């Protein structure tokens, strides 16, 4: 049986995904350019060396301009990849101009993991989460308290649990379109709220 709160969360997910999928490509391009403009002045980003981003799908805000700017600034860029052996865990893989991309189980492009020759359970092109400075966090919907819900995998809630408890690990910043803001989200006890969310028109601090 699906409980009431899960039903509500799924309805919000569906509604917001439809809204962002409906944005025109012109609106999408504008959104990316405006977002980069405000991020270029972000103090934590300016002093960061290792930044995790995501490639847009499902109508998400496109971070290609941000990625190119980070490369120009000699920041190392990482993309999350679902861990092939450990359920619920993400790996952070180096992303460069020439990185070999492969399609994952959802048909989404992700960097190819390179296994260590000495220990095949390890991957040489990844970075431990604790060594990332900024974690640009994807989300489907957020509210005025900084609560977020994602695609429903719990990957970011697991990842951000240490940050929530004792502020260790990379600093999370949510990036979203303005249409992803809702009044109040029904929250579960494992959900980790974000300290900051940036949209094209607003910079939220919670
Ligand atoms: N810290 C955690 N440890 C173990 N399981 C967790 C943790 N956080 C979330 N989960 C599990 O993940 C599942 C999905 O959670 P939720 O619906 O909040 O995902 P989400 O916030 O949409 O996804 P994401 O965090 O990937 O964006 C839930 O069944 C929940 O029990
Ligand atoms: Mg959650």
JSON list of C-alpha atoms and ligand atoms in Angstrom, two decimals:
[
{"chain": "A", "resi": 1, "resn": "UNK", "atom": "CA", "xyz": [0.00, 0.00, 0.00]},
{"chain": "A", "resi": 2, "resn": "UNK", "atom": "CA", "xyz": [1.25, 3.47, -0.84]},
{"chain": "A", "resi": 3, "resn": "UNK", "atom": "CA", "xyz": [0.70, 5.84, 2.08]},
{"chain": "A", "resi": 4, "resn": "UNK", "atom": "CA", "xyz": [-0.79, 9.29, 1.81]},
{"chain": "A", "resi": 5, "resn": "UNK", "atom": "CA", "xyz": [2.48, 11.22, 2.08]},
{"chain": "A", "resi": 6, "resn": "UNK", "atom": "CA", "xyz": [4.11, 9.11, -0.66]},
{"chain": "A", "resi": 7, "resn": "UNK", "atom": "CA", "xyz": [1.10, 9.70, -2.91]},
{"chain": "A", "resi": 8, "resn": "UNK", "atom": "CA", "xyz": [1.37, 13.46, -2.31]},
{"chain": "A", "resi": 9, "resn": "UNK", "atom": "CA", "xyz": [5.12, 13.47, -2.98]},
{"chain": "A", "resi": 10, "resn": "UNK", "atom": "CA", "xyz": [4.67, 11.52, -6.21]},
{"chain": "A", "resi": 11, "resn": "UNK", "atom": "CA", "xyz": [1.92, 13.89, -7.37]},
{"chain": "A", "resi": 12, "resn": "UNK", "atom": "CA", "xyz": [4.22, 16.90, -6.76]},
{"chain": "A", "resi": 13, "resn": "UNK", "atom": "CA", "xyz": [7.07, 15.14, -8.59]},
{"chain": "A", "resi": 14, "resn": "UNK", "atom": "CA", "xyz": [4.84, 14.53, -11.59]},
{"chain": "A", "resi": 15, "resn": "UNK", "atom": "CA", "xyz": [3.44, 18.07, -11.63]},
{"chain": "A", "resi": 16, "resn": "UNK", "atom": "CA", "xyz": [6.84, 19.77, -11.42]},
{"chain": "A", "resi": 17, "resn": "UNK", "atom": "CA", "xyz": [8.49, 17.43, -13.92]},
{"chain": "A", "resi": 18, "resn": "UNK", "atom": "CA", "xyz": [5.75, 18.27, -16.42]},
{"chain": "A", "resi": 19, "resn": "UNK", "atom": "CA", "xyz": [6.19, 22.01, -15.75]},
{"chain": "A", "resi": 20, "resn": "UNK", "atom": "CA", "xyz": [9.94, 21.98, -16.36]},
{"chain": "A", "resi": 21, "resn": "UNK", "atom": "CA", "xyz": [9.65, 19.68, -19.39]},
{"chain": "A", "resi": 22, "resn": "UNK", "atom": "CA", "xyz": [7.27, 22.28, -20.88]},
{"chain": "A", "resi": 23, "resn": "UNK", "atom": "CA", "xyz": [9.84, 25.11, -20.79]},
{"chain": "A", "resi": 24, "resn": "UNK", "atom": "CA", "xyz": [10.77, 26.25, -24.30]},
{"chain": "A", "resi": 25, "resn": "UNK", "atom": "CA", "xyz": [14.35, 25.81, -25.47]},
{"chain": "A", "resi": 26, "resn": "UNK", "atom": "CA", "xyz": [14.64, 29.60, -25.52]},
{"chain": "A", "resi": 27, "resn": "UNK", "atom": "CA", "xyz": [13.58, 29.78, -21.85]},
{"chain": "A", "resi": 28, "resn": "UNK", "atom": "CA", "xyz": [15.99, 26.98, -21.04]},
{"chain": "A", "resi": 29, "resn": "UNK", "atom": "CA", "xyz": [18.90, 28.82, -22.67]},
{"chain": "A", "resi": 30, "resn": "UNK", "atom": "CA", "xyz": [18.02, 32.07, -20.90]},
{"chain": "A", "resi": 31, "resn": "UNK", "atom": "CA", "xyz": [17.79, 30.24, -17.57]},
{"chain": "A", "resi": 32, "resn": "UNK", "atom": "CA", "xyz": [21.26, 28.69, -17.98]},
{"chain": "A", "resi": 33, "resn": "UNK", "atom": "CA", "xyz": [22.88, 32.00, -18.93]},
{"chain": "A", "resi": 34, "resn": "UNK", "atom": "CA", "xyz": [21.29, 33.92, -16.03]},
{"chain": "A", "resi": 35, "resn": "UNK", "atom": "CA", "xyz": [22.19, 31.17, -13.56]},
{"chain": "A", "resi": 36, "resn": "UNK", "atom": "CA", "xyz": [25.85, 31.24, -14.62]},
{"chain": "A", "resi": 37, "resn": "UNK", "atom": "CA", "xyz": [25.93, 35.00, -14.16]},
{"chain": "A", "resi": 38, "resn": "UNK", "atom": "CA", "xyz": [24.98, 34.74, -10.50]},
{"chain": "A", "resi": 39, "resn": "UNK", "atom": "CA", "xyz": [27.15, 31.68, -9.86]},
{"chain": "A", "resi": 40, "resn": "UNK", "atom": "CA", "xyz": [30.24, 33.50, -11.19]},
{"chain": "A", "resi": 41, "resn": "UNK", "atom": "CA", "xyz": [30.03, 35.74, -8.10]},
{"chain": "A", "resi": 42, "resn": "UNK", "atom": "CA", "xyz": [29.40, 33.00, -5.59]},
{"chain": "A", "resi": 43, "resn": "UNK", "atom": "CA", "xyz": [32.14, 33.12, -2.91]},
{"chain": "A", "resi": 44, "resn": "UNK", "atom": "CA", "xyz": [32.12, 29.36, -2.15]},
{"chain": "A", "resi": 45, "resn": "UNK", "atom": "CA", "xyz": [32.27, 28.50, -5.84]},
{"chain": "A", "resi": 46, "resn": "UNK", "atom": "CA", "xyz": [35.04, 31.03, -6.48]},
{"chain": "A", "resi": 47, "resn": "UNK", "atom": "CA", "xyz": [37.31, 29.44, -3.90]},
{"chain": "A", "resi": 48, "resn": "UNK", "atom": "CA", "xyz": [36.39, 25.84, -4.76]},
{"chain": "A", "resi": 49, "resn": "UNK", "atom": "CA", "xyz": [38.73, 23.45, -6.59]},
{"chain": "A", "resi": 50, "resn": "UNK", "atom": "CA", "xyz": [36.50, 20.38, -7.04]},
{"chain": "A", "resi": 51, "resn": "UNK", "atom": "CA", "xyz": [32.90, 20.79, -8.10]},
{"chain": "A", "resi": 52, "resn": "UNK", "atom": "CA", "xyz": [30.22, 18.17, -8.70]},
{"chain": "A", "resi": 53, "resn": "UNK", "atom": "CA", "xyz": [27.56, 18.96, -11.29]},
{"chain": "A", "resi": 54, "resn": "UNK", "atom": "CA", "xyz": [24.91, 17.01, -13.22]},
{"chain": "A", "resi": 55, "resn": "UNK", "atom": "CA", "xyz": [24.05, 16.83, -16.91]},
{"chain": "A", "resi": 56, "resn": "UNK", "atom": "CA", "xyz": [20.51, 18.02, -17.59]},
{"chain": "A", "resi": 57, "resn": "UNK", "atom": "CA", "xyz": [17.72, 15.65, -18.46]},
{"chain": "A", "resi": 58, "resn": "UNK", "atom": "CA", "xyz": [13.96, 15.67, -17.92]},
{"chain": "A", "resi": 59, "resn": "UNK", "atom": "CA", "xyz": [13.79, 19.48, -18.32]},
{"chain": "A", "resi": 60, "resn": "UNK", "atom": "CA", "xyz": [16.40, 20.23, -15.65]},
{"chain": "A", "resi": 61, "resn": "UNK", "atom": "CA", "xyz": [18.36, 23.45, -15.88]},
{"chain": "A", "resi": 62, "resn": "UNK", "atom": "CA", "xyz": [21.30, 22.92, -18.26]},
{"chain": "A", "resi": 63, "resn": "UNK", "atom": "CA", "xyz": [24.68, 23.36, -16.56]},
{"chain": "A", "resi": 64, "resn": "UNK", "atom": "CA", "xyz": [26.84, 23.15, -19.70]},
{"chain": "A", "resi": 65, "resn": "UNK", "atom": "CA", "xyz": [27.80, 26.84, -19.49]},
{"chain": "A", "resi": 66, "resn": "UNK", "atom": "CA", "xyz": [28.70, 26.43, -15.82]},
{"chain": "A", "resi": 67, "resn": "UNK", "atom": "CA", "xyz": [30.81, 23.35, -16.60]},
{"chain": "A", "resi": 68, "resn": "UNK", "atom": "CA", "xyz": [32.76, 25.20, -19.31]},
{"chain": "A", "resi": 69, "resn": "UNK", "atom": "CA", "xyz": [33.33, 28.14, -16.98]},
{"chain": "A", "resi": 70, "resn": "UNK", "atom": "CA", "xyz": [34.63, 25.78, -14.26]},
{"chain": "A", "resi": 71, "resn": "UNK", "atom": "CA", "xyz": [37.04, 24.19, -16.75]},
{"chain": "A", "resi": 72, "resn": "UNK", "atom": "CA", "xyz": [38.27, 27.65, -17.77]},
{"chain": "A", "resi": 73, "resn": "UNK", "atom": "CA", "xyz": [38.86, 28.46, -14.11]},
{"chain": "A", "resi": 74, "resn": "UNK", "atom": "CA", "xyz": [40.89, 25.26, -13.72]},
{"chain": "A", "resi": 75, "resn": "UNK", "atom": "CA", "xyz": [38.35, 23.74, -11.38]},
{"chain": "A", "resi": 76, "resn": "UNK", "atom": "CA", "xyz": [38.03, 19.98, -11.52]},
{"chain": "A", "resi": 77, "resn": "UNK", "atom": "CA", "xyz": [34.50, 18.92, -12.52]},
{"chain": "A", "resi": 78, "resn": "UNK", "atom": "CA", "xyz": [32.84, 15.67, -11.42]},
{"chain": "A", "resi": 79, "resn": "UNK", "atom": "CA", "xyz": [29.63, 13.90, -12.38]},
{"chain": "A", "resi": 80, "resn": "UNK", "atom": "CA", "xyz": [27.74, 11.45, -10.18]},
{"chain": "A", "resi": 81, "resn": "UNK", "atom": "CA", "xyz": [27.49, 7.85, -11.37]},
{"chain": "A", "resi": 82, "resn": "UNK", "atom": "CA", "xyz": [25.41, 5.18, -9.66]},
{"chain": "A", "resi": 83, "resn": "UNK", "atom": "CA", "xyz": [27.80, 2.75, -7.95]},
{"chain": "A", "resi": 84, "resn": "UNK", "atom": "CA", "xyz": [27.81, -0.51, -9.94]},
{"chain": "A", "resi": 85, "resn": "UNK", "atom": "CA", "xyz": [28.21, -2.71, -6.84]},
{"chain": "A", "resi": 86, "resn": "UNK", "atom": "CA", "xyz": [26.96, -0.75, -3.83]},
{"chain": "A", "resi": 87, "resn": "UNK", "atom": "CA", "xyz": [23.22, -0.12, -3.76]},
{"chain": "A", "resi": 88, "resn": "UNK", "atom": "CA", "xyz": [22.09, 3.45, -3.20]},
{"chain": "A", "resi": 89, "resn": "UNK", "atom": "CA", "xyz": [25.57, 4.95, -3.48]},
{"chain": "A", "resi": 90, "resn": "UNK", "atom": "CA", "xyz": [26.93, 7.50, -5.94]},
{"chain": "A", "resi": 91, "resn": "UNK", "atom": "CA", "xyz": [30.50, 7.74, -7.22]},
{"chain": "A", "resi": 92, "resn": "UNK", "atom": "CA", "xyz": [31.95, 11.05, -8.41]},
{"chain": "A", "resi": 93, "resn": "UNK", "atom": "CA", "xyz": [33.77, 10.67, -11.70]},
{"chain": "A", "resi": 94, "resn": "UNK", "atom": "CA", "xyz": [36.11, 13.21, -13.32]},
{"chain": "A", "resi": 95, "resn": "UNK", "atom": "CA", "xyz": [34.52, 14.99, -16.28]},
{"chain": "A", "resi": 96, "resn": "UNK", "atom": "CA", "xyz": [36.75, 16.60, -18.94]},
{"chain": "A", "resi": 97, "resn": "UNK", "atom": "CA", "xyz": [36.33, 17.58, -22.62]},
{"chain": "A", "resi": 98, "resn": "UNK", "atom": "CA", "xyz": [37.54, 14.19, -23.76]},
{"chain": "A", "resi": 99, "resn": "UNK", "atom": "CA", "xyz": [35.90, 11.93, -21.16]},
{"chain": "A", "resi": 100, "resn": "UNK", "atom": "CA", "xyz": [34.42, 8.75, -22.65]},
{"chain": "A", "resi": 101, "resn": "UNK", "atom": "CA", "xyz": [30.68, 8.72, -22.02]},
{"chain": "A", "resi": 102, "resn": "UNK", "atom": "CA", "xyz": [28.48, 5.63, -21.89]},
{"chain": "A", "resi": 103, "resn": "UNK", "atom": "CA", "xyz": [24.71, 5.22, -21.54]},
{"chain": "A", "resi": 104, "resn": "UNK", "atom": "CA", "xyz": [23.55, 4.03, -18.13]},
{"chain": "A", "resi": 105, "resn": "UNK", "atom": "CA", "xyz": [20.53, 1.80, -17.43]},
{"chain": "A", "resi": 106, "resn": "UNK", "atom": "CA", "xyz": [18.18, 4.80, -17.81]},
{"chain": "A", "resi": 107, "resn": "UNK", "atom": "CA", "xyz": [19.65, 5.78, -21.19]},
{"chain": "A", "resi": 108, "resn": "UNK", "atom": "CA", "xyz": [21.44, 8.78, -19.65]},
{"chain": "A", "resi": 109, "resn": "UNK", "atom": "CA", "xyz": [25.03, 9.59, -20.62]},
{"chain": "A", "resi": 110, "resn": "UNK", "atom": "CA", "xyz": [27.57, 9.22, -17.85]},
{"chain": "A", "resi": 111, "resn": "UNK", "atom": "CA", "xyz": [31.39, 9.04, -17.74]},
{"chain": "A", "resi": 112, "resn": "UNK", "atom": "CA", "xyz": [32.84, 5.56, -18.04]},
{"chain": "A", "resi": 113, "resn": "UNK", "atom": "CA", "xyz": [34.29, 4.24, -14.79]},
{"chain": "A", "resi": 114, "resn": "UNK", "atom": "CA", "xyz": [37.91, 3.09, -15.06]},
{"chain": "A", "resi": 115, "resn": "UNK", "atom": "CA", "xyz": [38.73, 0.11, -12.84]},
{"chain": "A", "resi": 116, "resn": "UNK", "atom": "CA", "xyz": [41.97, 0.00, -10.91]},
{"chain": "A", "resi": 117, "resn": "UNK", "atom": "CA", "xyz": [44.28, -2.74, -12.24]},
{"chain": "A", "resi": 118, "resn": "UNK", "atom": "CA", "xyz": [45.42, -3.73, -8.77]},
{"chain": "A", "resi": 119, "resn": "UNK", "atom": "CA", "xyz": [41.99, -3.63, -7.09]},
{"chain": "A", "resi": 120, "resn": "UNK", "atom": "CA", "xyz": [39.03, -4.08, -9.48]},
{"chain": "A", "resi": 121, "resn": "UNK", "atom": "CA", "xyz": [36.57, -2.96, -6.78]},
{"chain": "A", "resi": 122, "resn": "UNK", "atom": "CA", "xyz": [38.15, 0.53, -7.00]},
{"chain": "A", "resi": 123, "resn": "UNK", "atom": "CA", "xyz": [37.86, 3.10, -9.79]},
{"chain": "A", "resi": 124, "resn": "UNK", "atom": "CA", "xyz": [40.81, 5.34, -10.63]},
{"chain": "A", "resi": 125, "resn": "UNK", "atom": "CA", "xyz": [38.85, 8.23, -12.17]},
{"chain": "A", "resi": 126, "resn": "UNK", "atom": "CA", "xyz": [36.74, 8.99, -9.09]},
{"chain": "A", "resi": 127, "resn": "UNK", "atom": "CA", "xyz": [37.08, 11.38, -6.17]},
{"chain": "A", "resi": 128, "resn": "UNK", "atom": "CA", "xyz": [36.05, 10.58, -2.58]},
{"chain": "A", "resi": 129, "resn": "UNK", "atom": "CA", "xyz": [32.98, 12.63, -1.66]},
{"chain": "A", "resi": 130, "resn": "UNK", "atom": "CA", "xyz": [34.85, 14.15, 1.28]},
{"chain": "A", "resi": 131, "resn": "UNK", "atom": "CA", "xyz": [37.33, 15.76, -1.14]},
{"chain": "A", "resi": 132, "resn": "UNK", "atom": "CA", "xyz": [34.68, 17.59, -3.18]},
{"chain": "A", "resi": 133, "resn": "UNK", "atom": "CA", "xyz": [34.18, 21.27, -2.29]},
{"chain": "A", "resi": 134, "resn": "UNK", "atom": "CA", "xyz": [30.78, 21.99, -3.84]},
{"chain": "A", "resi": 135, "resn": "UNK", "atom": "CA", "xyz": [27.97, 19.58, -4.58]},
{"chain": "A", "resi": 136, "resn": "UNK", "atom": "CA", "xyz": [25.50, 21.13, -7.00]},
{"chain": "A", "resi": 137, "resn": "UNK", "atom": "CA", "xyz": [22.45, 19.15, -5.97]},
{"chain": "A", "resi": 138, "resn": "UNK", "atom": "CA", "xyz": [19.69, 18.28, -8.41]},
{"chain": "A", "resi": 139, "resn": "UNK", "atom": "CA", "xyz": [16.10, 18.38, -7.25]},
{"chain": "A", "resi": 140, "resn": "UNK", "atom": "CA", "xyz": [12.59, 18.06, -8.61]},
{"chain": "A", "resi": 141, "resn": "UNK", "atom": "CA", "xyz": [10.79, 20.36, -6.16]},
{"chain": "A", "resi": 142, "resn": "UNK", "atom": "CA", "xyz": [11.80, 22.65, -3.29]},
{"chain": "A", "resi": 143, "resn": "UNK", "atom": "CA", "xyz": [9.93, 24.83, -0.81]},
{"chain": "A", "resi": 144, "resn": "UNK", "atom": "CA", "xyz": [10.42, 28.04, 1.18]},
{"chain": "A", "resi": 145, "resn": "UNK", "atom": "CA", "xyz": [12.22, 26.16, 3.98]},
{"chain": "A", "resi": 146, "resn": "UNK", "atom": "CA", "xyz": [14.89, 24.63, 1.71]},
{"chain": "A", "resi": 147, "resn": "UNK", "atom": "CA", "xyz": [13.27, 21.20, 1.75]},
{"chain": "A", "resi": 148, "resn": "UNK", "atom": "CA", "xyz": [13.76, 19.26, -1.46]},
{"chain": "A", "resi": 149, "resn": "UNK", "atom": "CA", "xyz": [12.52, 16.15, -3.14]},
{"chain": "A", "resi": 150, "resn": "UNK", "atom": "CA", "xyz": [14.40, 14.49, -5.96]},
{"chain": "A", "resi": 151, "resn": "UNK", "atom": "CA", "xyz": [13.58, 11.66, -8.35]},
{"chain": "A", "resi": 152, "resn": "UNK", "atom": "CA", "xyz": [12.86, 9.29, -5.46]},
{"chain": "A", "resi": 153, "resn": "UNK", "atom": "CA", "xyz": [16.07, 7.28, -5.17]},
{"chain": "A", "resi": 154, "resn": "UNK", "atom": "CA", "xyz": [17.25, 8.76, -1.89]},
{"chain": "A", "resi": 155, "resn": "UNK", "atom": "CA", "xyz": [20.79, 9.07, -3.31]},
{"chain": "A", "resi": 156, "resn": "UNK", "atom": "CA", "xyz": [21.27, 12.68, -2.27]},
{"chain": "A", "resi": 157, "resn": "UNK", "atom": "CA", "xyz": [19.62, 12.20, 1.12]},
{"chain": "A", "resi": 158, "resn": "UNK", "atom": "CA", "xyz": [22.12, 9.41, 1.87]},
{"chain": "A", "resi": 159, "resn": "UNK", "atom": "CA", "xyz": [25.02, 11.45, 0.54]},
{"chain": "A", "resi": 160, "resn": "UNK", "atom": "CA", "xyz": [24.09, 14.59, 2.48]},
{"chain": "A", "resi": 161, "resn": "UNK", "atom": "CA", "xyz": [23.30, 12.87, 5.79]},
{"chain": "A", "resi": 162, "resn": "UNK", "atom": "CA", "xyz": [26.85, 13.52, 7.20]},
{"chain": "A", "resi": 163, "resn": "UNK", "atom": "CA", "xyz": [26.68, 17.13, 6.07]},
{"chain": "A", "resi": 164, "resn": "UNK", "atom": "CA", "xyz": [23.33, 17.55, 7.79]},
{"chain": "A", "resi": 165, "resn": "UNK", "atom": "CA", "xyz": [24.55, 15.95, 11.02]},
{"chain": "A", "resi": 166, "resn": "UNK", "atom": "CA", "xyz": [27.97, 17.56, 11.44]},
{"chain": "A", "resi": 167, "resn": "UNK", "atom": "CA", "xyz": [28.62, 19.78, 8.40]},
{"chain": "A", "resi": 168, "resn": "UNK", "atom": "CA", "xyz": [31.30, 17.50, 7.00]},
{"chain": "A", "resi": 169, "resn": "UNK", "atom": "CA", "xyz": [31.74, 16.92, 3.28]},
{"chain": "A", "resi": 170, "resn": "UNK", "atom": "CA", "xyz": [31.00, 19.13, 0.28]},
{"chain": "A", "resi": 171, "resn": "UNK", "atom": "CA", "xyz": [28.80, 22.18, 0.59]},
{"chain": "A", "resi": 172, "resn": "UNK", "atom": "CA", "xyz": [25.46, 21.48, -1.15]},
{"chain": "A", "resi": 173, "resn": "UNK", "atom": "CA", "xyz": [23.85, 24.09, -3.38]},
{"chain": "A", "resi": 174, "resn": "UNK", "atom": "CA", "xyz": [20.55, 23.32, -5.10]},
{"chain": "A", "resi": 175, "resn": "UNK", "atom": "CA", "xyz": [20.07, 24.57, -8.66]},
{"chain": "A", "resi": 176, "resn": "UNK", "atom": "CA", "xyz": [16.59, 24.72, -10.18]},
{"chain": "A", "resi": 177, "resn": "UNK", "atom": "CA", "xyz": [14.16, 26.54, -12.43]},
{"chain": "A", "resi": 178, "resn": "UNK", "atom": "CA", "xyz": [11.81, 29.00, -10.72]},
{"chain": "A", "resi": 179, "resn": "UNK", "atom": "CA", "xyz": [8.83, 26.77, -11.58]},
{"chain": "A", "resi": 180, "resn": "UNK", "atom": "CA", "xyz": [10.22, 24.08, -9.24]},
{"chain": "A", "resi": 181, "resn": "UNK", "atom": "CA", "xyz": [9.34, 26.10, -6.11]},
{"chain": "A", "resi": 182, "resn": "UNK", "atom": "CA", "xyz": [6.23, 24.89, -4.25]},
{"chain": "A", "resi": 183, "resn": "UNK", "atom": "CA", "xyz": [4.60, 26.27, -1.12]},
{"chain": "A", "resi": 184, "resn": "UNK", "atom": "CA", "xyz": [5.34, 23.45, 1.30]},
{"chain": "A", "resi": 185, "resn": "UNK", "atom": "CA", "xyz": [6.64, 19.93, 0.70]},
{"chain": "A", "resi": 186, "resn": "UNK", "atom": "CA", "xyz": [5.47, 16.90, 2.67]},
{"chain": "A", "resi": 187, "resn": "UNK", "atom": "CA", "xyz": [8.75, 15.85, 4.25]},
{"chain": "A", "resi": 188, "resn": "UNK", "atom": "CA", "xyz": [10.04, 12.52, 5.57]},
{"chain": "A", "resi": 189, "resn": "UNK", "atom": "CA", "xyz": [12.52, 12.20, 8.43]},
{"chain": "A", "resi": 190, "resn": "UNK", "atom": "CA", "xyz": [15.39, 11.16, 6.11]},
{"chain": "A", "resi": 191, "resn": "UNK", "atom": "CA", "xyz": [15.05, 14.18, 3.79]},
{"chain": "A", "resi": 192, "resn": "UNK", "atom": "CA", "xyz": [17.99, 16.59, 4.03]},
{"chain": "A", "resi": 193, "resn": "UNK", "atom": "CA", "xyz": [17.10, 20.26, 3.49]},
{"chain": "A", "resi": 194, "resn": "UNK", "atom": "CA", "xyz": [19.53, 22.46, 1.55]},
{"chain": "A", "resi": 195, "resn": "UNK", "atom": "CA", "xyz": [21.19, 25.62, 2.95]},
{"chain": "A", "resi": 196, "resn": "UNK", "atom": "CA", "xyz": [21.04, 27.38, -0.42]},
{"chain": "A", "resi": 197, "resn": "UNK", "atom": "CA", "xyz": [19.07, 27.07, -3.64]},
{"chain": "A", "resi": 198, "resn": "UNK", "atom": "CA", "xyz": [19.71, 29.23, -6.69]},
{"chain": "A", "resi": 199, "resn": "UNK", "atom": "CA", "xyz": [17.21, 29.79, -9.51]},
{"chain": "A", "resi": 200, "resn": "UNK", "atom": "CA", "xyz": [17.52, 32.21, -12.44]},
{"chain": "A", "resi": 201, "resn": "UNK", "atom": "CA", "xyz": [15.51, 34.84, -10.59]},
{"chain": "A", "resi": 202, "resn": "UNK", "atom": "CA", "xyz": [16.39, 34.26, -6.94]},
{"chain": "A", "resi": 203, "resn": "UNK", "atom": "CA", "xyz": [19.12, 33.21, -4.52]},
{"chain": "A", "resi": 204, "resn": "UNK", "atom": "CA", "xyz": [17.54, 31.50, -1.50]},
{"chain": "A", "resi": 205, "resn": "UNK", "atom": "CA", "xyz": [19.41, 31.14, 1.81]},
{"chain": "A", "resi": 206, "resn": "UNK", "atom": "CA", "xyz": [17.63, 29.00, 4.38]},
{"chain": "B", "resi": 1, "resn": "LIG", "atom": "N1", "xyz": [20.18, 8.25, 4.84]},
{"chain": "B", "resi": 1, "resn": "LIG", "atom": "C1", "xyz": [19.48, 7.24, 4.28]},
{"chain": "B", "resi": 1, "resn": "LIG", "atom": "N2", "xyz": [19.81, 5.95, 4.54]},
{"chain": "B", "resi": 1, "resn": "LIG", "atom": "C2", "xyz": [19.12, 4.96, 3.98]},
{"chain": "B", "resi": 1, "resn": "LIG", "atom": "N3", "xyz": [18.06, 5.11, 3.16]},
{"chain": "B", "resi": 1, "resn": "LIG", "atom": "C3", "xyz": [17.68, 6.35, 2.87]},
{"chain": "B", "resi": 1, "resn": "LIG", "atom": "C4", "xyz": [18.37, 7.49, 3.40]},
{"chain": "B", "resi": 1, "resn": "LIG", "atom": "N4", "xyz": [17.78, 8.59, 2.93]},
{"chain": "B", "resi": 1, "resn": "LIG", "atom": "C5", "xyz": [16.78, 8.18, 2.12]},
{"chain": "B", "resi": 1, "resn": "LIG", "atom": "N5", "xyz": [16.70, 6.84, 2.10]},
{"chain": "B", "resi": 1, "resn": "LIG", "atom": "C6", "xyz": [15.69, 6.04, 1.37]},
{"chain": "B", "resi": 1, "resn": "LIG", "atom": "O1", "xyz": [15.60, 6.48, 0.04]},
{"chain": "B", "resi": 1, "resn": "LIG", "atom": "C7", "xyz": [14.27, 6.30, -0.43]},
{"chain": "B", "resi": 1, "resn": "LIG", "atom": "C8", "xyz": [13.85, 7.46, -1.32]},
{"chain": "B", "resi": 1, "resn": "LIG", "atom": "O2", "xyz": [13.88, 8.67, -0.58]},
{"chain": "B", "resi": 1, "resn": "LIG", "atom": "P1", "xyz": [13.22, 10.01, -1.15]},
{"chain": "B", "resi": 1, "resn": "LIG", "atom": "O3", "xyz": [11.83, 9.73, -1.64]},
{"chain": "B", "resi": 1, "resn": "LIG", "atom": "O4", "xyz": [13.36, 11.08, -0.11]},
{"chain": "B", "resi": 1, "resn": "LIG", "atom": "O5", "xyz": [14.14, 10.31, -2.42]},
{"chain": "B", "resi": 1, "resn": "LIG", "atom": "P2", "xyz": [14.52, 11.72, -3.07]},
{"chain": "B", "resi": 1, "resn": "LIG", "atom": "O6", "xyz": [14.84, 12.75, -2.04]},
{"chain": "B", "resi": 1, "resn": "LIG", "atom": "O7", "xyz": [13.46, 12.06, -4.04]},
{"chain": "B", "resi": 1, "resn": "LIG", "atom": "O8", "xyz": [15.80, 11.25, -3.87]},
{"chain": "B", "resi": 1, "resn": "LIG", "atom": "P3", "xyz": [17.27, 11.89, -4.00]},
{"chain": "B", "resi": 1, "resn": "LIG", "atom": "O9", "xyz": [17.82, 12.10, -2.61]},
{"chain": "B", "resi": 1, "resn": "LIG", "atom": "O10", "xyz": [18.05, 10.85, -4.78]},
{"chain": "B", "resi": 1, "resn": "LIG", "atom": "O11", "xyz": [17.12, 13.15, -4.75]},
{"chain": "B", "resi": 1, "resn": "LIG", "atom": "C9", "xyz": [13.39, 6.12, 0.80]},
{"chain": "B", "resi": 1, "resn": "LIG", "atom": "O12", "xyz": [12.85, 4.82, 0.74]},
{"chain": "B", "resi": 1, "resn": "LIG", "atom": "C10", "xyz": [14.31, 6.27, 1.97]},
{"chain": "B", "resi": 1, "resn": "LIG", "atom": "O13", "xyz": [14.05, 5.33, 2.98]},
{"chain": "B", "resi": 2, "resn": "LIG", "atom": "MG1", "xyz": [14.37, 12.89, -0.10]}
]
